[in-house]
Coordinates of C-alpha atoms in Angstrom, one line a residue:
Chain B
M337 CA -16.0 -3.3 -24.1
S338 CA -16.3 -6.6 -22.4
T339 CA -15.5 -7.5 -18.8
A340 CA -13.1 -10.3 -19.9
A341 CA -10.9 -7.9 -21.6
T342 CA -9.9 -6.0 -18.5
P343 CA -10.3 -8.4 -15.8
N344 CA -8.3 -6.5 -13.0
Y345 CA -10.6 -3.5 -13.1
E346 CA -13.8 -3.0 -11.3
L347 CA -16.4 -1.8 -13.7
I348 CA -18.6 0.7 -12.4
Q349 CA -22.3 0.9 -13.4
Q350 CA -23.3 4.6 -13.8
D351 CA -26.5 5.6 -15.6
G352 CA -26.3 2.3 -17.5
L353 CA -23.0 3.1 -18.9
E354 CA -20.0 0.9 -18.2
T355 CA -16.6 2.7 -17.6
N356 CA -13.5 1.5 -16.2
L357 CA -11.0 2.9 -13.7
L358 CA -8.1 4.6 -15.1
E359 CA -4.8 3.8 -13.6
V360 CA -2.4 6.5 -13.5
S361 CA 1.4 6.2 -12.6
M362 CA 2.3 9.7 -11.3
G363 CA 6.1 10.1 -11.1
P364 CA 9.0 8.9 -10.6
H365 CA 9.9 12.1 -12.6
H366 CA 7.0 14.5 -11.9
P367 CA 7.5 18.0 -10.5
S368 CA 4.7 17.6 -8.0
T369 CA 6.6 14.6 -6.3
H370 CA 9.6 16.4 -5.0
G371 CA 12.0 13.8 -6.1
V372 CA 12.0 10.5 -7.3
F373 CA 8.7 9.1 -6.0
R374 CA 5.8 7.5 -7.6
M375 CA 2.0 7.2 -6.8
D376 CA 0.0 4.6 -8.4
V377 CA -3.3 6.1 -8.6
K378 CA -6.6 4.5 -9.6
L379 CA -9.1 7.0 -10.8
D380 CA -12.7 7.0 -11.4
G381 CA -13.0 10.2 -13.4
E382 CA -11.0 12.5 -11.5
T383 CA -11.8 11.1 -8.1
V384 CA -9.1 9.1 -6.4
V385 CA -10.3 5.4 -5.6
D386 CA -6.9 3.9 -4.6
L387 CA -3.5 5.2 -4.1
R388 CA -0.2 3.2 -3.7
P389 CA 3.0 5.1 -3.0
V390 CA 6.0 3.6 -4.5
F391 CA 9.4 4.7 -3.2
G392 CA 13.1 3.5 -2.9
Y393 CA 14.5 5.0 -6.3
L394 CA 16.9 7.0 -4.1
H395 CA 17.9 4.2 -2.0
R396 CA 21.7 4.7 -1.1
N397 CA 22.3 1.9 1.4
H398 CA 22.7 4.6 4.0
E399 CA 22.3 2.3 7.1
K400 CA 24.5 -0.5 5.9
L401 CA 27.2 1.9 4.8
A402 CA 27.4 3.4 8.3
E403 CA 27.6 -0.1 9.9
N404 CA 30.8 -0.4 7.8
M405 CA 32.5 2.8 9.0
S406 CA 33.6 4.4 12.2
Y407 CA 31.2 6.4 14.0
L408 CA 32.7 9.7 12.9
S409 CA 32.8 8.7 9.2
S410 CA 29.1 8.3 8.8
M411 CA 28.5 11.9 10.2
P412 CA 28.9 13.6 6.7
F413 CA 26.2 11.0 5.4
T414 CA 23.7 12.0 7.8
D415 CA 23.8 15.4 5.9
R416 CA 22.6 13.6 2.8
L417 CA 19.4 12.1 4.4
D418 CA 17.2 15.3 4.6
Y419 CA 19.4 17.6 2.6
F420 CA 17.3 20.6 3.5
N421 CA 18.2 20.0 7.2
S422 CA 21.8 18.7 7.4
M423 CA 22.3 20.5 10.9
T424 CA 19.4 18.8 12.5
N425 CA 20.4 15.3 11.2
N426 CA 23.8 15.9 12.5
W427 CA 22.5 16.7 15.8
A428 CA 20.1 13.7 16.2
Y429 CA 23.0 11.4 15.3
A430 CA 25.4 13.4 17.6
L431 CA 22.8 12.9 20.4
A432 CA 22.8 9.1 19.9
A433 CA 26.4 8.6 19.6
E434 CA 27.0 11.1 22.7
K435 CA 24.8 8.6 24.8
L436 CA 27.0 5.9 24.0
I437 CA 30.3 7.7 24.9
E438 CA 29.0 9.5 27.6
V439 CA 30.6 12.8 26.8
E440 CA 29.6 16.5 28.2
V441 CA 28.7 19.3 25.5
P442 CA 30.1 22.8 26.6
E443 CA 27.8 25.3 27.2
R444 CA 28.6 27.6 24.0
A445 CA 28.4 24.5 21.9
E446 CA 24.8 23.8 23.1
Y447 CA 23.7 27.4 22.4
L448 CA 25.2 27.3 18.9
R449 CA 23.5 23.9 18.4
V450 CA 20.1 25.3 19.2
I451 CA 20.8 28.3 17.0
M452 CA 21.8 26.2 14.1
A453 CA 18.7 23.9 14.6
E454 CA 16.1 26.6 14.8
L455 CA 17.8 28.4 11.6
T456 CA 17.3 25.1 10.0
R457 CA 13.8 25.1 10.9
L458 CA 13.5 28.5 9.3
V459 CA 15.1 27.2 6.3
N460 CA 12.8 24.1 5.9
H461 CA 9.5 25.8 6.9
V462 CA 10.0 28.7 4.4
S463 CA 10.9 26.5 1.5
L464 CA 8.3 24.0 2.3
V465 CA 5.6 26.7 2.2
G466 CA 7.1 28.1 -1.2
F467 CA 6.9 24.6 -2.6
F468 CA 3.7 24.0 -1.2
I469 CA 2.3 27.1 -2.9
N470 CA 4.1 26.0 -6.0
D471 CA 2.3 22.7 -5.9
L472 CA -0.9 24.6 -6.0
G473 CA 0.2 26.0 -9.2
A474 CA 1.6 29.6 -8.0
L475 CA 4.8 29.1 -10.1
G476 CA 7.4 31.4 -9.2
T477 CA 6.6 34.3 -7.0
P478 CA 6.0 32.7 -3.6
L479 CA 8.6 30.1 -3.9
L480 CA 11.1 32.7 -5.1
Y481 CA 10.3 35.0 -2.2
A482 CA 11.1 32.1 0.3
F483 CA 14.3 31.3 -1.5
R484 CA 15.4 34.7 -1.2
E485 CA 15.2 34.3 2.7
R486 CA 16.6 31.0 2.7
E487 CA 19.7 32.1 1.0
K488 CA 20.5 34.4 3.8
I489 CA 20.5 31.7 6.3
L490 CA 22.5 29.5 4.0
D491 CA 25.0 32.1 3.7
L492 CA 25.3 32.0 7.7
F493 CA 25.7 28.3 7.4
E494 CA 28.4 28.7 4.8
Q495 CA 30.4 31.2 6.9
A496 CA 30.2 28.7 10.0
S497 CA 30.5 25.3 8.6
G498 CA 32.1 26.0 5.1
A499 CA 29.2 24.5 3.2
R500 CA 25.6 25.8 2.3
M501 CA 23.8 22.4 2.7
M502 CA 26.1 19.8 3.5
C503 CA 27.3 21.3 6.5
N504 CA 28.7 18.4 8.6
Y505 CA 29.1 20.7 11.4
F506 CA 27.9 18.9 14.5
R507 CA 30.8 16.5 16.3
F508 CA 30.4 14.3 19.3
G509 CA 30.7 16.4 22.4
G510 CA 30.5 19.9 20.5
L511 CA 30.9 21.2 17.0
R512 CA 33.7 21.2 14.5
N513 CA 34.6 24.7 14.8
D514 CA 33.6 28.0 16.5
V515 CA 31.8 30.4 14.3
P516 CA 33.7 33.3 12.8
E517 CA 34.1 36.7 14.4
G518 CA 31.0 38.7 13.8
W519 CA 28.7 35.7 13.0
L520 CA 26.4 36.0 15.9
E521 CA 25.9 39.8 14.9
R522 CA 25.0 39.0 11.4
A523 CA 22.8 36.0 12.4
A524 CA 21.0 38.4 14.7
K525 CA 20.5 40.8 11.9
V526 CA 19.0 38.2 9.7
V527 CA 16.7 36.9 12.6
D528 CA 15.5 40.4 13.3
H529 CA 14.6 40.8 9.6
F530 CA 12.8 37.7 9.3
P531 CA 9.5 38.6 11.1
S532 CA 8.9 41.5 8.6
F533 CA 9.3 39.1 5.7
L534 CA 6.8 36.7 7.4
D535 CA 4.4 39.6 7.7
E536 CA 4.8 40.2 4.1
Y537 CA 4.3 36.6 3.2
E538 CA 1.3 36.2 5.3
Q539 CA -0.2 39.1 3.5
L540 CA 0.7 37.4 0.3
L541 CA -0.8 34.0 1.0
C542 CA -3.0 33.7 4.0
E543 CA -6.1 35.1 2.8
N544 CA -5.8 34.1 -0.8
E545 CA -9.2 32.8 -1.7
I546 CA -7.7 30.4 -4.2
I547 CA -5.4 29.1 -1.6
L548 CA -8.2 28.8 0.9
S549 CA -10.6 26.9 -1.4
R550 CA -7.9 24.6 -2.5
T551 CA -6.6 23.7 0.8
Q552 CA -9.4 24.0 3.3
G553 CA -11.0 20.6 4.1
V554 CA -8.6 18.9 1.7
G555 CA -6.7 15.9 2.9
N556 CA -8.3 15.4 6.4
L557 CA -6.1 13.8 8.9
P558 CA -8.0 12.7 12.0
R559 CA -6.3 12.9 15.2
E560 CA -6.8 9.2 16.1
L561 CA -5.2 8.1 12.7
A562 CA -2.3 10.5 13.1
I563 CA -1.5 9.1 16.5
S564 CA -1.9 5.5 15.7
A565 CA 0.2 5.9 12.5
G566 CA 3.1 7.4 14.4
V567 CA 3.0 10.7 12.7
T568 CA 4.9 13.4 14.2
G569 CA 6.1 17.0 13.9
P570 CA 4.0 19.8 12.3
M571 CA 1.7 17.2 10.8
L572 CA 0.6 15.9 14.1
R573 CA 0.3 19.3 15.6
A574 CA -2.1 20.2 12.6
S575 CA -4.3 17.4 13.7
G576 CA -4.7 18.7 17.1
V577 CA -2.0 16.9 19.2
A578 CA 0.3 19.3 21.1
Y579 CA 3.4 17.0 21.0
D580 CA 6.7 18.6 20.4
L581 CA 10.0 16.7 21.5
R582 CA 11.5 20.1 22.5
K583 CA 9.1 20.3 25.3
V584 CA 8.9 16.6 25.8
D585 CA 12.4 15.6 25.9
Q586 CA 13.9 18.9 26.4
Y587 CA 17.3 17.6 24.7
G588 CA 20.1 20.0 24.5
I589 CA 19.2 23.0 26.7
Y590 CA 15.8 23.8 25.2
D591 CA 14.4 23.8 28.7
R592 CA 16.1 27.4 29.0
F593 CA 14.1 28.9 26.3
K594 CA 10.5 30.4 26.4
F595 CA 8.5 29.4 23.3
R596 CA 5.0 28.0 22.6
V597 CA 4.0 25.0 20.4
P598 CA 1.3 25.9 17.9
Y599 CA -1.3 23.4 17.4
T600 CA -4.8 23.2 16.2
D601 CA -7.6 22.7 18.5
G602 CA -9.8 20.7 16.3
D603 CA -9.5 16.9 16.0
T604 CA -8.7 16.9 12.5
G605 CA -6.3 18.5 10.4
D606 CA -6.4 19.6 6.7
C607 CA -3.8 21.2 4.2
Y608 CA -4.4 24.5 5.4
D609 CA -3.7 23.8 9.1
R610 CA -0.7 22.2 8.2
F611 CA 0.4 25.1 6.1
M612 CA -0.4 27.6 8.9
I613 CA 1.1 25.4 11.6
R614 CA 4.4 26.0 9.8
M615 CA 4.0 29.6 9.5
L616 CA 3.4 30.0 13.2
E617 CA 6.3 27.8 14.1
M618 CA 8.7 30.0 12.1
R619 CA 7.6 32.8 14.6
E620 CA 8.3 30.7 17.4
S621 CA 11.6 29.6 16.1
I622 CA 12.5 33.4 15.8
E623 CA 11.6 33.8 19.6
I624 CA 13.9 31.1 20.5
L625 CA 16.8 32.3 18.2
K626 CA 16.4 35.7 19.7
Q627 CA 16.8 34.2 23.3
A628 CA 19.6 32.1 22.4
L629 CA 21.7 34.7 20.5
A630 CA 21.3 37.0 23.5
G631 CA 22.2 34.3 25.9
I632 CA 25.3 32.8 24.3
P633 CA 28.3 32.5 26.5
E634 CA 31.8 32.6 25.5
G635 CA 33.9 29.4 25.9
E636 CA 35.0 25.9 24.4
I637 CA 33.0 24.5 21.7
M638 CA 34.4 21.0 21.8
G639 CA 33.9 18.6 24.7
N640 CA 36.5 15.8 25.5
A641 CA 35.8 13.5 23.1
P642 CA 38.1 11.1 21.0
R643 CA 37.7 11.3 17.1
V644 CA 37.8 7.5 16.6
F645 CA 36.4 5.5 19.8
K646 CA 35.4 2.1 20.8
P647 CA 32.1 2.3 22.9
K648 CA 31.1 -0.3 25.4
P649 CA 28.6 -2.7 24.2
A650 CA 25.4 -1.0 24.6
E651 CA 22.4 0.6 22.8
S652 CA 21.1 4.1 22.3
Y653 CA 18.6 6.0 20.8
G654 CA 19.0 9.7 20.2
R655 CA 15.8 11.8 18.9
I656 CA 15.3 15.4 18.1
E657 CA 12.2 17.3 17.1
G658 CA 13.4 18.0 13.5
P659 CA 11.7 20.3 11.1
K660 CA 9.7 17.5 9.6
G661 CA 8.9 15.5 12.9
E662 CA 10.7 13.0 15.3
L663 CA 14.0 12.1 13.7
G664 CA 15.7 9.3 15.6
F665 CA 19.0 7.4 15.3
Y666 CA 19.3 4.0 17.1
L667 CA 22.7 2.7 17.5
I668 CA 23.9 -0.7 18.8
A669 CA 27.6 -0.7 19.9
D670 CA 29.5 -4.0 20.2
G671 CA 32.9 -2.8 21.4
T672 CA 34.5 -2.2 17.9
P673 CA 35.1 1.0 16.3
K674 CA 31.9 0.5 14.0
P675 CA 28.3 0.3 15.1
Y676 CA 26.9 -3.0 15.2
R677 CA 23.4 -1.8 14.0
Y678 CA 22.5 1.6 12.8
R679 CA 19.1 2.7 12.1
V680 CA 17.4 5.9 11.2
R681 CA 13.8 6.7 12.1
P682 CA 13.0 9.0 9.3
P683 CA 10.0 11.4 9.9
S684 CA 9.3 11.8 6.2
L685 CA 8.8 8.1 5.6
I686 CA 6.6 7.6 8.6
N687 CA 4.4 10.8 7.8
L688 CA 4.2 9.5 4.2
T689 CA 2.4 6.3 5.4
V690 CA -0.9 8.1 5.8
L691 CA -0.8 9.6 2.2
R692 CA -3.4 6.9 0.9
D693 CA -5.8 7.6 3.8
M694 CA -5.6 11.4 3.2
C695 CA -5.9 11.2 -0.7
L696 CA -8.9 8.4 -0.9
G697 CA -12.1 10.0 -2.1
G698 CA -10.5 13.4 -3.1
K699 CA -9.5 14.7 -6.4
I700 CA -6.4 13.8 -8.2
A701 CA -5.1 17.5 -8.3
D702 CA -5.6 17.5 -4.4
A703 CA -3.5 14.4 -4.1
V704 CA -0.5 16.7 -5.3
I705 CA -1.1 19.3 -2.6
I706 CA -1.7 16.7 0.2
L707 CA 1.7 15.2 -0.8
G708 CA 3.2 18.6 -0.8
S709 CA 1.8 19.3 2.7
I710 CA 3.3 16.2 4.1
D711 CA 6.6 17.7 3.6
I712 CA 8.8 14.9 2.3
V713 CA 12.4 14.7 1.2
L714 CA 13.0 11.7 -0.8
G715 CA 16.8 11.4 0.5
E716 CA 15.3 10.6 4.0
V717 CA 12.3 8.5 2.7
D718 CA 14.7 6.0 0.8
R719 CA 17.9 6.5 2.6
Chain T
M1452 CA -17.4 41.1 5.8
R1453 CA -15.1 40.1 3.2
I1454 CA -15.1 40.7 -0.4
L1455 CA -14.8 37.7 -2.6
G1456 CA -11.4 38.1 -4.1
G1457 CA -10.0 40.6 -1.7
G1458 CA -7.3 38.3 -0.5
I1459 CA -6.1 37.9 -4.0
F1460 CA -5.9 41.8 -4.3
K1461 CA -4.2 41.9 -1.1
G1462 CA -1.5 39.5 -2.1
M1463 CA -1.2 41.2 -5.6
A1464 CA -0.5 44.3 -3.8
V1465 CA 2.5 42.9 -2.2
T1466 CA 3.9 41.4 -5.5
L1467 CA 3.3 45.0 -6.8
R1468 CA 5.0 46.6 -4.1
N1469 CA 8.2 44.3 -4.6
F1470 CA 7.9 44.8 -8.3
V1471 CA 7.8 48.6 -8.0
G1472 CA 10.2 48.7 -4.9
S1473 CA 12.7 46.9 -6.8
Y1474 CA 13.4 49.9 -9.0
L1475 CA 12.8 52.5 -6.3
N1476 CA 13.8 51.3 -2.9
K1477 CA 15.9 48.3 -3.1
K1478 CA 17.3 47.8 0.2
E1479 CA 14.2 48.2 2.1
R1480 CA 11.6 47.0 -0.1
L1481 CA 12.9 44.1 -1.9
H1482 CA 15.5 43.0 0.8
T1483 CA 17.7 41.8 -2.2
N1484 CA 21.0 43.4 -3.0
D1485 CA 21.4 43.9 0.8
Y1486 CA 24.5 41.9 1.4
S1487 CA 25.3 43.6 4.8
W1488 CA 25.0 40.1 6.5
R1489 CA 27.9 39.0 4.7
A1490 CA 31.3 39.7 6.2
D1491 CA 32.4 42.3 4.1
G1492 CA 29.0 43.8 3.3
A1493 CA 29.7 43.5 -0.4
L1494 CA 28.3 41.8 -3.2
P1495 CA 29.9 38.3 -3.2
Q1496 CA 32.8 38.3 -5.6
S1497 CA 31.7 34.8 -6.9
I1498 CA 28.4 36.6 -8.2
G1499 CA 30.4 39.4 -9.8
D1500 CA 31.4 39.0 -13.4
Y1501 CA 32.9 35.6 -12.3
P1502 CA 33.9 33.8 -15.7
K1503 CA 34.6 36.8 -17.6
E1504 CA 36.5 38.8 -14.9
K1505 CA 38.2 36.7 -12.2
G1506 CA 39.5 39.3 -10.0
E1507 CA 42.1 38.8 -7.6
Q1508 CA 40.0 37.3 -5.0
L1509 CA 39.0 34.5 -7.4
S1510 CA 42.5 33.4 -8.5
D1511 CA 44.1 30.3 -7.1
T1512 CA 43.8 31.4 -3.7
T1513 CA 40.1 32.3 -3.3
T1514 CA 39.0 33.0 0.1
V1515 CA 35.2 32.4 -0.2
T1516 CA 34.9 32.1 3.7
E1517 CA 37.4 31.3 6.2
Y1518 CA 36.0 27.5 6.6
S1519 CA 35.2 27.0 3.1
R1520 CA 36.3 23.5 2.0
N1521 CA 36.4 21.8 -1.1
F1522 CA 39.2 19.6 -1.7
P1523 CA 42.1 18.2 0.2
M1524 CA 45.9 19.2 -0.1
L1525 CA 48.9 17.9 1.6
L1526 CA 51.1 20.3 3.3
H1527 CA 54.8 20.8 3.2
D1528 CA 56.9 23.2 5.3
G1529 CA 58.5 24.8 2.4
G1530 CA 61.7 24.1 0.3
E1531 CA 61.6 20.9 -1.6
P1532 CA 58.2 19.5 -1.0
M1533 CA 59.0 15.9 -0.7
D1534 CA 61.8 16.7 1.7
T1535 CA 59.5 18.7 4.1
V1536 CA 56.1 16.9 3.6
R1537 CA 54.4 16.4 6.8
C1538 CA 52.5 13.0 5.7
V1539 CA 54.2 10.0 7.0
A1540 CA 51.8 7.7 5.0
C1541 CA 50.2 6.2 8.0
Q1542 CA 46.9 5.6 6.1
I1543 CA 44.6 6.9 8.9
C1544 CA 42.9 9.0 6.3
E1545 CA 42.4 6.3 3.8
R1546 CA 40.7 4.2 6.5
E1547 CA 38.5 6.7 7.7
C1548 CA 37.6 8.6 4.4
P1549 CA 33.7 8.0 4.1
P1550 CA 33.5 7.7 0.4
Q1551 CA 36.9 5.9 0.1
C1552 CA 38.4 8.2 -2.2
I1553 CA 42.1 8.3 -0.9
Y1554 CA 44.9 5.8 -2.2
I1555 CA 48.2 5.7 -0.5
E1556 CA 51.4 3.8 -0.9
K1557 CA 54.3 3.9 1.6
D1558 CA 57.7 5.1 0.4
Y1559 CA 60.7 2.7 0.7
D1560 CA 64.3 3.4 0.1
E1561 CA 66.6 1.1 -2.0
N1562 CA 67.3 -1.1 1.0
G1563 CA 63.5 -1.6 1.5
K1564 CA 63.5 0.5 4.6
Y1565 CA 60.3 2.5 5.1
I1566 CA 61.0 6.2 4.9
K1567 CA 58.2 8.3 6.5
R1568 CA 56.6 9.8 3.4
P1569 CA 53.9 8.8 0.8
A1570 CA 55.1 7.1 -2.6
V1571 CA 51.6 7.4 -3.9
F1572 CA 48.8 9.5 -2.9
D1573 CA 45.9 9.7 -4.9
I1574 CA 42.7 11.4 -4.3
D1575 CA 39.6 11.1 -6.7
V1576 CA 38.0 14.4 -7.2
S1577 CA 34.8 12.7 -8.6
V1578 CA 34.3 10.7 -5.4
C1579 CA 35.6 13.2 -2.8
M1580 CA 32.6 14.9 -0.7
S1581 CA 34.4 17.6 0.8
C1582 CA 33.5 16.4 4.3
Q1583 CA 37.0 17.3 5.8
I1584 CA 36.9 13.9 7.9
C1585 CA 40.5 13.4 6.6
V1586 CA 41.6 16.7 8.1
E1587 CA 40.1 15.8 11.5
V1588 CA 41.6 12.2 11.8
C1589 CA 45.0 13.3 10.8
P1590 CA 47.5 13.2 13.7
F1591 CA 50.4 15.0 11.9
D1592 CA 48.2 17.8 10.5
A1593 CA 49.4 16.9 7.3
I1594 CA 46.2 17.2 5.2
V1595 CA 43.9 20.2 5.1
M1596 CA 41.1 21.5 2.8
N1597 CA 41.9 23.8 -0.3
S1598 CA 39.1 26.2 -1.3
Q1599 CA 40.1 26.2 -4.8
F1600 CA 37.1 25.4 -6.7
E1601 CA 38.0 25.4 -10.4
L1602 CA 38.4 21.8 -10.6
S1603 CA 36.7 21.0 -13.8
T1604 CA 38.8 19.0 -16.5
P1605 CA 38.0 18.2 -20.1
N1606 CA 40.0 14.7 -19.4
R1607 CA 37.7 12.4 -17.7
F1608 CA 40.1 9.6 -17.3
G1609 CA 43.1 10.7 -15.0
G1610 CA 42.0 14.3 -15.0
L1611 CA 39.8 13.8 -12.1
L1612 CA 42.5 11.9 -10.2
V1613 CA 44.8 14.3 -8.4
R1614 CA 48.2 12.9 -7.8
R1615 CA 50.6 13.6 -4.9
D1616 CA 52.7 16.2 -6.6
D1617 CA 49.6 18.1 -7.5
L1618 CA 48.3 17.9 -3.8
L1619 CA 51.5 19.2 -2.4
K1620 CA 51.2 22.9 -1.1
S1621 CA 53.2 24.8 1.1
N1622 CA 52.2 25.9 4.6
D1623 CA 52.4 29.5 3.3
Y1624 CA 49.6 28.9 0.9
Y1625 CA 47.6 27.5 3.5
H1626 CA 48.0 30.6 5.7
K1627 CA 46.9 32.6 2.7
I1628 CA 43.6 30.8 2.1
H1629 CA 42.6 30.0 6.0
P1630 CA 44.5 32.5 7.9
E1631 CA 42.8 31.9 11.4
E1632 CA 42.7 28.1 10.8
A1633 CA 46.4 28.0 9.9
A1634 CA 47.3 30.0 12.6
S1635 CA 45.5 27.9 15.3
R1636 CA 47.0 24.7 13.8
D1637 CA 50.6 26.1 13.8
Q1638 CA 50.1 27.2 17.6
K1639 CA 48.7 23.6 18.3
M1640 CA 51.8 22.1 16.6
A1641 CA 54.2 24.3 18.3
V1642 CA 52.6 23.2 21.7
E1643 CA 52.7 19.7 20.6
K1644 CA 56.2 19.8 19.6
A1645 CA 57.3 21.8 22.8
A1646 CA 55.5 18.9 25.0
K1647 CA 57.2 16.2 23.0
E1648 CA 60.6 17.9 23.4
A1649 CA 59.9 18.6 27.1
K1650 CA 59.1 14.8 27.5
K1651 CA 62.0 13.8 25.5
K1652 CA 64.3 15.9 27.6
A1653 CA 62.7 14.5 30.8
A1654 CA 63.2 10.9 29.4
A1655 CA 66.9 11.8 28.6
E1656 CA 67.5 13.1 32.0
K1657 CA 65.8 10.3 33.6
A1658 CA 68.0 7.9 31.5
K1659 CA 71.1 10.0 32.3
A1660 CA 70.4 9.6 35.9
A1661 CA 69.7 6.1 35.8
A1662 CA 72.9 5.6 34.1
E1663 CA 74.8 7.8 36.5
K1664 CA 73.3 5.7 39.3
K1665 CA 74.1 2.6 37.7
A1666 CA 77.8 3.8 37.0
A1667 CA 78.0 5.0 40.8
E1668 CA 76.7 1.4 41.7
T1669 CA 79.2 -0.4 39.6
A1670 CA 81.9 1.9 41.0
K1671 CA 80.8 0.9 44.5
E1672 CA 80.8 -2.5 43.8
E1673 CA 84.3 -2.3 42.2
A1674 CA 85.3 -0.6 45.1
K1675 CA 84.1 -3.6 47.3

């Protein structure tokens, strides 16, 4: 083969043999990409030489749509950003808008918000771990065990909000409706049961030699790179930075709960760290849930906020510690019922920016699990 | 010292325990088929033998949960639907609907005078995303969510567009599918109505007092 025929490819001299780099387009319809996402990978044998993430296949014009409708109307669209965590998406948007109209949230609503957000974190982490092991090749068992538990929490969401995934439950100044009678007892039952499932799950996965050898030392993310790339959430904590907005901002009533933030003590994090951080975070979420379910008071769930309003010209940024990282909504009000600018800071997209750095030099099969360990949802990456 | 492959055996023991336990000790071992976290503690009706056996619960008035929402309906207060329909065609829901699936036309009598009811009220099932924003913005409590979910149709043109007359449902039906919500809505409406009547009465009394005062003044002037 002559060099002239393939001018774009570098040629590799190895033992006197000339070989080409192989360019592979993984995706957009590939089971490992968690949606419509494409990785343009250049391979030298099995080693990844270059990787280019290509996304935008699921772009739905979320931000521009929201700029053309009233503040309340874009609330159901936030469910569809990260469709695993509609409750936390709602909360971040409600926080941003509540700063604009300066409305107080009643005590009971604050407790219910924390309960919903932590249940969402359980849903997200448990299904992420299932999918992650699925990416490793364990088709079925771990994922289905995870989904079995997830379904119980989704049942709770359905009873409270009327929908399993597209909850649309938070409102500016509170929540749409109170939880039905007996809901808190049922939630307590699910929460009490969860640790025994986690014990079983850890026994199933955490010492498995195949998982250890596939994930340890794979996809290293150094602390400096994680910080400078703006990575947040469990990924950042897996790289050795104890940064959690629940502790830093203490939005809502998180200052009242006693919980720990798990992080690694090394200065680099691999896929196994990111997997374990999520397992540990679920334990802490259960602690928060137990405290919240014990301390929830009776009372109103909706503050004195109008349905449709015209905020004074101002700007606000509401952010929360979503299950995937810092989820922020930036709003500029111009005195009309519609936001002048509406911008989402999606944790999935920003965590995805370090994909190339983590994959370079690794094997192509490892690129799949590195992507799985980032925990992306394409609805949020592309918006 | 760990044996190589010990972790795998440990994990396999878990799957084996789940496998055997699923036959022997369902509730404690597998944690499935335990629906005690549900309101009625029973297997959800929708899982049952759904397409074959519908059962009473799954008829037109399915109550999946109290807050279940699938598609809006228009409320009337009984009797001839179009005489007691609560909707006045103010078009707030049409404006606020996030996916823009509502289409409303106002109704006029033969003299071209606006009568407070919709002439056309269409909702597109294929566009509606069951978000309930229309219910929340409606100032007349006229539009609420139905929980009926068997909306599939073989007719893709027109079959997915629900017209006004199909959307009209009585308040009794609403009480049947969402008992708690309907009761609180009725209560809220009664309070609002009472407040409105009290205001009207106060205004009437004020007007009466003003008229009396004026009459007295004119009488006084006449007397002069």
